[in-house]
């Protein structure tokens, strides 16, 4: 089964670069400019993994993770951030994130995190 990755970042260049990277590795990729846009999309139901920025306008990546868990989604999360503070990393991992990468991240690091996330899987309850 083809893994579907949702990339959520308010920076269009990050979305485009991440889409290109993941597509070149055989993943089906859908990009979103905000957590709210993702939550309202039909992709919420068939997503294999979420790659989300921690700090975005509107809802943060951590708030998105909490919202999805509240709605019964166990989709694996990988966070990316330009502000890799230890306390934020700890909160993200405690909330269940599979990975936490500082921008700019190395492509192999993201691919490794996604492979781990997809192996773990996750479904809506």
mmCIF file with all atom_site columns, C-alpha atoms in Angstrom:
data_model
loop_
_atom_site.group_PDB
_atom_site.id
_atom_site.type_symbol
_atom_site.label_atom_id
_atom_site.label_alt_id
_atom_site.label_comp_id
_atom_site.label_asym_id
_atom_site.label_entity_id
_atom_site.label_seq_id
_atom_site.pdbx_PDB_ins_code
_atom_site.Cartn_x
_atom_site.Cartn_y
_atom_site.Cartn_z
_atom_site.occupancy
_atom_site.B_iso_or_equiv
_atom_site.pdbx_formal_charge
_atom_site.auth_seq_id
_atom_site.auth_comp_id
_atom_site.auth_asym_id
_atom_site.auth_atom_id
_atom_site.pdbx_PDB_model_num
ATOM 1   C CA . UNK A 1 1   ? 0.000   0.000  0.000  1.00 0.00 ? 1   UNK A CA 1
ATOM 2   C CA . UNK A 1 2   ? 1.289   3.446  -0.934 1.00 0.00 ? 2   UNK A CA 1
ATOM 3   C CA . UNK A 1 3   ? 1.965   5.604  2.123  1.00 0.00 ? 3   UNK A CA 1
ATOM 4   C CA . UNK A 1 4   ? 0.204   8.963  2.072  1.00 0.00 ? 4   UNK A CA 1
ATOM 5   C CA . UNK A 1 5   ? 2.134   11.740 3.792  1.00 0.00 ? 5   UNK A CA 1
ATOM 6   C CA . UNK A 1 6   ? 0.512   15.040 4.763  1.00 0.00 ? 6   UNK A CA 1
ATOM 7   C CA . UNK A 1 7   ? 2.951   17.953 5.004  1.00 0.00 ? 7   UNK A CA 1
ATOM 8   C CA . UNK A 1 8   ? 1.669   20.928 6.993  1.00 0.00 ? 8   UNK A CA 1
ATOM 9   C CA . UNK A 1 9   ? 3.785   24.066 7.064  1.00 0.00 ? 9   UNK A CA 1
ATOM 10  C CA . UNK A 1 10  ? 2.939   27.740 6.648  1.00 0.00 ? 10  UNK A CA 1
ATOM 11  C CA . UNK A 1 11  ? 6.111   28.247 4.565  1.00 0.00 ? 11  UNK A CA 1
ATOM 12  C CA . UNK A 1 12  ? 5.394   27.474 0.899  1.00 0.00 ? 12  UNK A CA 1
ATOM 13  C CA . UNK A 1 13  ? 9.064   26.786 0.104  1.00 0.00 ? 13  UNK A CA 1
ATOM 14  C CA . UNK A 1 14  ? 9.289   24.174 2.884  1.00 0.00 ? 14  UNK A CA 1
ATOM 15  C CA . UNK A 1 15  ? 6.089   22.531 1.638  1.00 0.00 ? 15  UNK A CA 1
ATOM 16  C CA . UNK A 1 16  ? 7.398   22.401 -1.931 1.00 0.00 ? 16  UNK A CA 1
ATOM 17  C CA . UNK A 1 17  ? 10.848  21.080 -0.986 1.00 0.00 ? 17  UNK A CA 1
ATOM 18  C CA . UNK A 1 18  ? 9.413   18.436 1.343  1.00 0.00 ? 18  UNK A CA 1
ATOM 19  C CA . UNK A 1 19  ? 6.844   17.408 -1.277 1.00 0.00 ? 19  UNK A CA 1
ATOM 20  C CA . UNK A 1 20  ? 9.623   17.001 -3.877 1.00 0.00 ? 20  UNK A CA 1
ATOM 21  C CA . UNK A 1 21  ? 11.801  14.991 -1.490 1.00 0.00 ? 21  UNK A CA 1
ATOM 22  C CA . UNK A 1 22  ? 9.052   12.627 -0.391 1.00 0.00 ? 22  UNK A CA 1
ATOM 23  C CA . UNK A 1 23  ? 7.595   12.210 -3.883 1.00 0.00 ? 23  UNK A CA 1
ATOM 24  C CA . UNK A 1 24  ? 11.047  11.263 -5.178 1.00 0.00 ? 24  UNK A CA 1
ATOM 25  C CA . UNK A 1 25  ? 11.092  8.486  -2.548 1.00 0.00 ? 25  UNK A CA 1
ATOM 26  C CA . UNK A 1 26  ? 7.793   7.071  -3.771 1.00 0.00 ? 26  UNK A CA 1
ATOM 27  C CA . UNK A 1 27  ? 5.387   8.581  -1.267 1.00 0.00 ? 27  UNK A CA 1
ATOM 28  C CA . UNK A 1 28  ? 2.051   10.135 -2.142 1.00 0.00 ? 28  UNK A CA 1
ATOM 29  C CA . UNK A 1 29  ? 2.202   13.656 -0.690 1.00 0.00 ? 29  UNK A CA 1
ATOM 30  C CA . UNK A 1 30  ? -0.477  16.219 0.127  1.00 0.00 ? 30  UNK A CA 1
ATOM 31  C CA . UNK A 1 31  ? 0.522   19.655 1.380  1.00 0.00 ? 31  UNK A CA 1
ATOM 32  C CA . UNK A 1 32  ? -1.383  22.102 3.546  1.00 0.00 ? 32  UNK A CA 1
ATOM 33  C CA . UNK A 1 33  ? -0.625  25.702 4.546  1.00 0.00 ? 33  UNK A CA 1
ATOM 34  C CA . UNK A 1 34  ? -2.217  25.359 7.991  1.00 0.00 ? 34  UNK A CA 1
ATOM 35  C CA . UNK A 1 35  ? -3.401  22.851 10.550 1.00 0.00 ? 35  UNK A CA 1
ATOM 36  C CA . UNK A 1 36  ? -6.938  24.117 10.078 1.00 0.00 ? 36  UNK A CA 1
ATOM 37  C CA . UNK A 1 37  ? -6.778  23.457 6.316  1.00 0.00 ? 37  UNK A CA 1
ATOM 38  C CA . UNK A 1 38  ? -5.616  19.894 6.991  1.00 0.00 ? 38  UNK A CA 1
ATOM 39  C CA . UNK A 1 39  ? -8.336  19.239 9.588  1.00 0.00 ? 39  UNK A CA 1
ATOM 40  C CA . UNK A 1 40  ? -10.995 20.286 7.065  1.00 0.00 ? 40  UNK A CA 1
ATOM 41  C CA . UNK A 1 41  ? -9.596  18.159 4.224  1.00 0.00 ? 41  UNK A CA 1
ATOM 42  C CA . UNK A 1 42  ? -10.651 14.665 3.189  1.00 0.00 ? 42  UNK A CA 1
ATOM 43  C CA . UNK A 1 43  ? -6.970  13.666 3.523  1.00 0.00 ? 43  UNK A CA 1
ATOM 44  C CA . UNK A 1 44  ? -7.356  13.577 7.291  1.00 0.00 ? 44  UNK A CA 1
ATOM 45  C CA . UNK A 1 45  ? -8.949  10.130 6.951  1.00 0.00 ? 45  UNK A CA 1
ATOM 46  C CA . UNK A 1 46  ? -6.383  8.420  4.699  1.00 0.00 ? 46  UNK A CA 1
ATOM 47  C CA . UNK A 1 47  ? -3.126  9.896  5.955  1.00 0.00 ? 47  UNK A CA 1
ATOM 48  C CA . UNK A 1 48  ? -0.303  7.465  6.842  1.00 0.00 ? 48  UNK A CA 1
ATOM 49  C CA . UNK A 1 49  ? 1.893   10.097 8.517  1.00 0.00 ? 49  UNK A CA 1
ATOM 50  C CA . UNK A 1 50  ? 1.858   13.828 9.266  1.00 0.00 ? 50  UNK A CA 1
ATOM 51  C CA . UNK A 1 51  ? 4.936   16.026 8.901  1.00 0.00 ? 51  UNK A CA 1
ATOM 52  C CA . UNK A 1 52  ? 4.073   19.315 10.589 1.00 0.00 ? 52  UNK A CA 1
ATOM 53  C CA . UNK A 1 53  ? 5.820   22.504 11.530 1.00 0.00 ? 53  UNK A CA 1
ATOM 54  C CA . UNK A 1 54  ? 5.704   23.186 15.255 1.00 0.00 ? 54  UNK A CA 1
ATOM 55  C CA . UNK A 1 55  ? 5.112   26.932 14.983 1.00 0.00 ? 55  UNK A CA 1
ATOM 56  C CA . UNK A 1 56  ? 2.514   28.038 12.451 1.00 0.00 ? 56  UNK A CA 1
ATOM 57  C CA . UNK A 1 57  ? 0.033   30.869 12.201 1.00 0.00 ? 57  UNK A CA 1
ATOM 58  C CA . UNK A 1 58  ? -3.196  29.828 13.862 1.00 0.00 ? 58  UNK A CA 1
ATOM 59  C CA . UNK A 1 59  ? -3.101  26.329 15.313 1.00 0.00 ? 59  UNK A CA 1
ATOM 60  C CA . UNK A 1 60  ? 0.375   25.040 16.202 1.00 0.00 ? 60  UNK A CA 1
ATOM 61  C CA . UNK A 1 61  ? 1.650   21.624 15.229 1.00 0.00 ? 61  UNK A CA 1
ATOM 62  C CA . UNK A 1 62  ? 1.431   20.449 18.842 1.00 0.00 ? 62  UNK A CA 1
ATOM 63  C CA . UNK A 1 63  ? -2.170  21.642 19.065 1.00 0.00 ? 63  UNK A CA 1
ATOM 64  C CA . UNK A 1 64  ? -2.913  19.785 15.822 1.00 0.00 ? 64  UNK A CA 1
ATOM 65  C CA . UNK A 1 65  ? -1.525  16.571 17.293 1.00 0.00 ? 65  UNK A CA 1
ATOM 66  C CA . UNK A 1 66  ? -3.654  17.008 20.428 1.00 0.00 ? 66  UNK A CA 1
ATOM 67  C CA . UNK A 1 67  ? -6.756  17.764 18.334 1.00 0.00 ? 67  UNK A CA 1
ATOM 68  C CA . UNK A 1 68  ? -6.260  14.673 16.188 1.00 0.00 ? 68  UNK A CA 1
ATOM 69  C CA . UNK A 1 69  ? -5.789  12.453 19.239 1.00 0.00 ? 69  UNK A CA 1
ATOM 70  C CA . UNK A 1 70  ? -8.973  13.931 20.753 1.00 0.00 ? 70  UNK A CA 1
ATOM 71  C CA . UNK A 1 71  ? -10.810 13.041 17.519 1.00 0.00 ? 71  UNK A CA 1
ATOM 72  C CA . UNK A 1 72  ? -9.522  9.455  17.717 1.00 0.00 ? 72  UNK A CA 1
ATOM 73  C CA . UNK A 1 73  ? -6.782  9.600  15.082 1.00 0.00 ? 73  UNK A CA 1
ATOM 74  C CA . UNK A 1 74  ? -3.581  7.748  15.915 1.00 0.00 ? 74  UNK A CA 1
ATOM 75  C CA . UNK A 1 75  ? -1.697  8.999  12.838 1.00 0.00 ? 75  UNK A CA 1
ATOM 76  C CA . UNK A 1 76  ? 2.087   9.140  13.414 1.00 0.00 ? 76  UNK A CA 1
ATOM 77  C CA . UNK A 1 77  ? 3.530   12.668 13.636 1.00 0.00 ? 77  UNK A CA 1
ATOM 78  C CA . UNK A 1 78  ? 6.932   14.056 12.764 1.00 0.00 ? 78  UNK A CA 1
ATOM 79  C CA . UNK A 1 79  ? 7.624   17.641 13.757 1.00 0.00 ? 79  UNK A CA 1
ATOM 80  C CA . UNK A 1 80  ? 9.938   20.011 11.929 1.00 0.00 ? 80  UNK A CA 1
ATOM 81  C CA . UNK A 1 81  ? 10.936  23.378 13.320 1.00 0.00 ? 81  UNK A CA 1
ATOM 82  C CA . UNK A 1 82  ? 13.255  26.321 12.814 1.00 0.00 ? 82  UNK A CA 1
ATOM 83  C CA . UNK A 1 83  ? 13.267  26.777 16.609 1.00 0.00 ? 83  UNK A CA 1
ATOM 84  C CA . UNK A 1 84  ? 14.447  23.441 18.061 1.00 0.00 ? 84  UNK A CA 1
ATOM 85  C CA . UNK A 1 85  ? 14.086  24.264 21.752 1.00 0.00 ? 85  UNK A CA 1
ATOM 86  C CA . UNK A 1 86  ? 14.603  21.367 24.132 1.00 0.00 ? 86  UNK A CA 1
ATOM 87  C CA . UNK A 1 87  ? 11.384  21.997 26.041 1.00 0.00 ? 87  UNK A CA 1
ATOM 88  C CA . UNK A 1 88  ? 9.321   21.981 22.833 1.00 0.00 ? 88  UNK A CA 1
ATOM 89  C CA . UNK A 1 89  ? 11.069  18.810 21.665 1.00 0.00 ? 89  UNK A CA 1
ATOM 90  C CA . UNK A 1 90  ? 10.292  17.145 24.987 1.00 0.00 ? 90  UNK A CA 1
ATOM 91  C CA . UNK A 1 91  ? 6.619   18.158 24.794 1.00 0.00 ? 91  UNK A CA 1
ATOM 92  C CA . UNK A 1 92  ? 6.358   16.893 21.211 1.00 0.00 ? 92  UNK A CA 1
ATOM 93  C CA . UNK A 1 93  ? 7.904   13.525 22.010 1.00 0.00 ? 93  UNK A CA 1
ATOM 94  C CA . UNK A 1 94  ? 5.850   13.190 25.202 1.00 0.00 ? 94  UNK A CA 1
ATOM 95  C CA . UNK A 1 95  ? 2.705   13.873 23.130 1.00 0.00 ? 95  UNK A CA 1
ATOM 96  C CA . UNK A 1 96  ? 3.646   10.944 20.909 1.00 0.00 ? 96  UNK A CA 1
ATOM 97  C CA . UNK A 1 97  ? 5.685   12.368 18.032 1.00 0.00 ? 97  UNK A CA 1
ATOM 98  C CA . UNK A 1 98  ? 7.806   9.837  16.147 1.00 0.00 ? 98  UNK A CA 1
ATOM 99  C CA . UNK A 1 99  ? 10.424  12.441 15.253 1.00 0.00 ? 99  UNK A CA 1
ATOM 100 C CA . UNK A 1 100 ? 11.497  16.025 15.871 1.00 0.00 ? 100 UNK A CA 1
ATOM 101 C CA . UNK A 1 101 ? 13.807  17.585 13.279 1.00 0.00 ? 101 UNK A CA 1
ATOM 102 C CA . UNK A 1 102 ? 15.410  21.019 13.170 1.00 0.00 ? 102 UNK A CA 1
ATOM 103 C CA . UNK A 1 103 ? 15.197  22.973 9.913  1.00 0.00 ? 103 UNK A CA 1
ATOM 104 C CA . UNK A 1 104 ? 17.073  22.697 7.718  1.00 0.00 ? 104 UNK A CA 1
ATOM 105 C CA . UNK A 1 105 ? 16.977  18.943 8.234  1.00 0.00 ? 105 UNK A CA 1
ATOM 106 C CA . UNK A 1 106 ? 18.965  16.365 6.292  1.00 0.00 ? 106 UNK A CA 1
ATOM 107 C CA . UNK A 1 107 ? 16.849  14.464 3.772  1.00 0.00 ? 107 UNK A CA 1
ATOM 108 C CA . UNK A 1 108 ? 17.952  11.025 5.056  1.00 0.00 ? 108 UNK A CA 1
ATOM 109 C CA . UNK A 1 109 ? 16.872  11.982 8.583  1.00 0.00 ? 109 UNK A CA 1
ATOM 110 C CA . UNK A 1 110 ? 13.329  12.795 7.450  1.00 0.00 ? 110 UNK A CA 1
ATOM 111 C CA . UNK A 1 111 ? 13.107  9.655  5.304  1.00 0.00 ? 111 UNK A CA 1
ATOM 112 C CA . UNK A 1 112 ? 14.247  7.517  8.253  1.00 0.00 ? 112 UNK A CA 1
ATOM 113 C CA . UNK A 1 113 ? 11.599  9.110  10.497 1.00 0.00 ? 113 UNK A CA 1
ATOM 114 C CA . UNK A 1 114 ? 8.887   8.549  7.885  1.00 0.00 ? 114 UNK A CA 1
ATOM 115 C CA . UNK A 1 115 ? 9.885   4.914  7.386  1.00 0.00 ? 115 UNK A CA 1
ATOM 116 C CA . UNK A 1 116 ? 9.628   4.404  11.167 1.00 0.00 ? 116 UNK A CA 1
ATOM 117 C CA . UNK A 1 117 ? 6.278   6.217  11.307 1.00 0.00 ? 117 UNK A CA 1
ATOM 118 C CA . UNK A 1 118 ? 4.769   4.257  8.416  1.00 0.00 ? 118 UNK A CA 1
ATOM 119 C CA . UNK A 1 119 ? 5.912   0.951  9.960  1.00 0.00 ? 119 UNK A CA 1
ATOM 120 C CA . UNK A 1 120 ? 4.197   1.944  13.206 1.00 0.00 ? 120 UNK A CA 1
ATOM 121 C CA . UNK A 1 121 ? 1.040   2.922  11.394 1.00 0.00 ? 121 UNK A CA 1
ATOM 122 C CA . UNK A 1 122 ? -1.984  4.504  12.943 1.00 0.00 ? 122 UNK A CA 1
ATOM 123 C CA . UNK A 1 123 ? -5.682  4.565  12.350 1.00 0.00 ? 123 UNK A CA 1
ATOM 124 C CA . UNK A 1 124 ? -8.783  6.379  13.425 1.00 0.00 ? 124 UNK A CA 1
ATOM 125 C CA . UNK A 1 125 ? -10.632 4.709  16.245 1.00 0.00 ? 125 UNK A CA 1
#
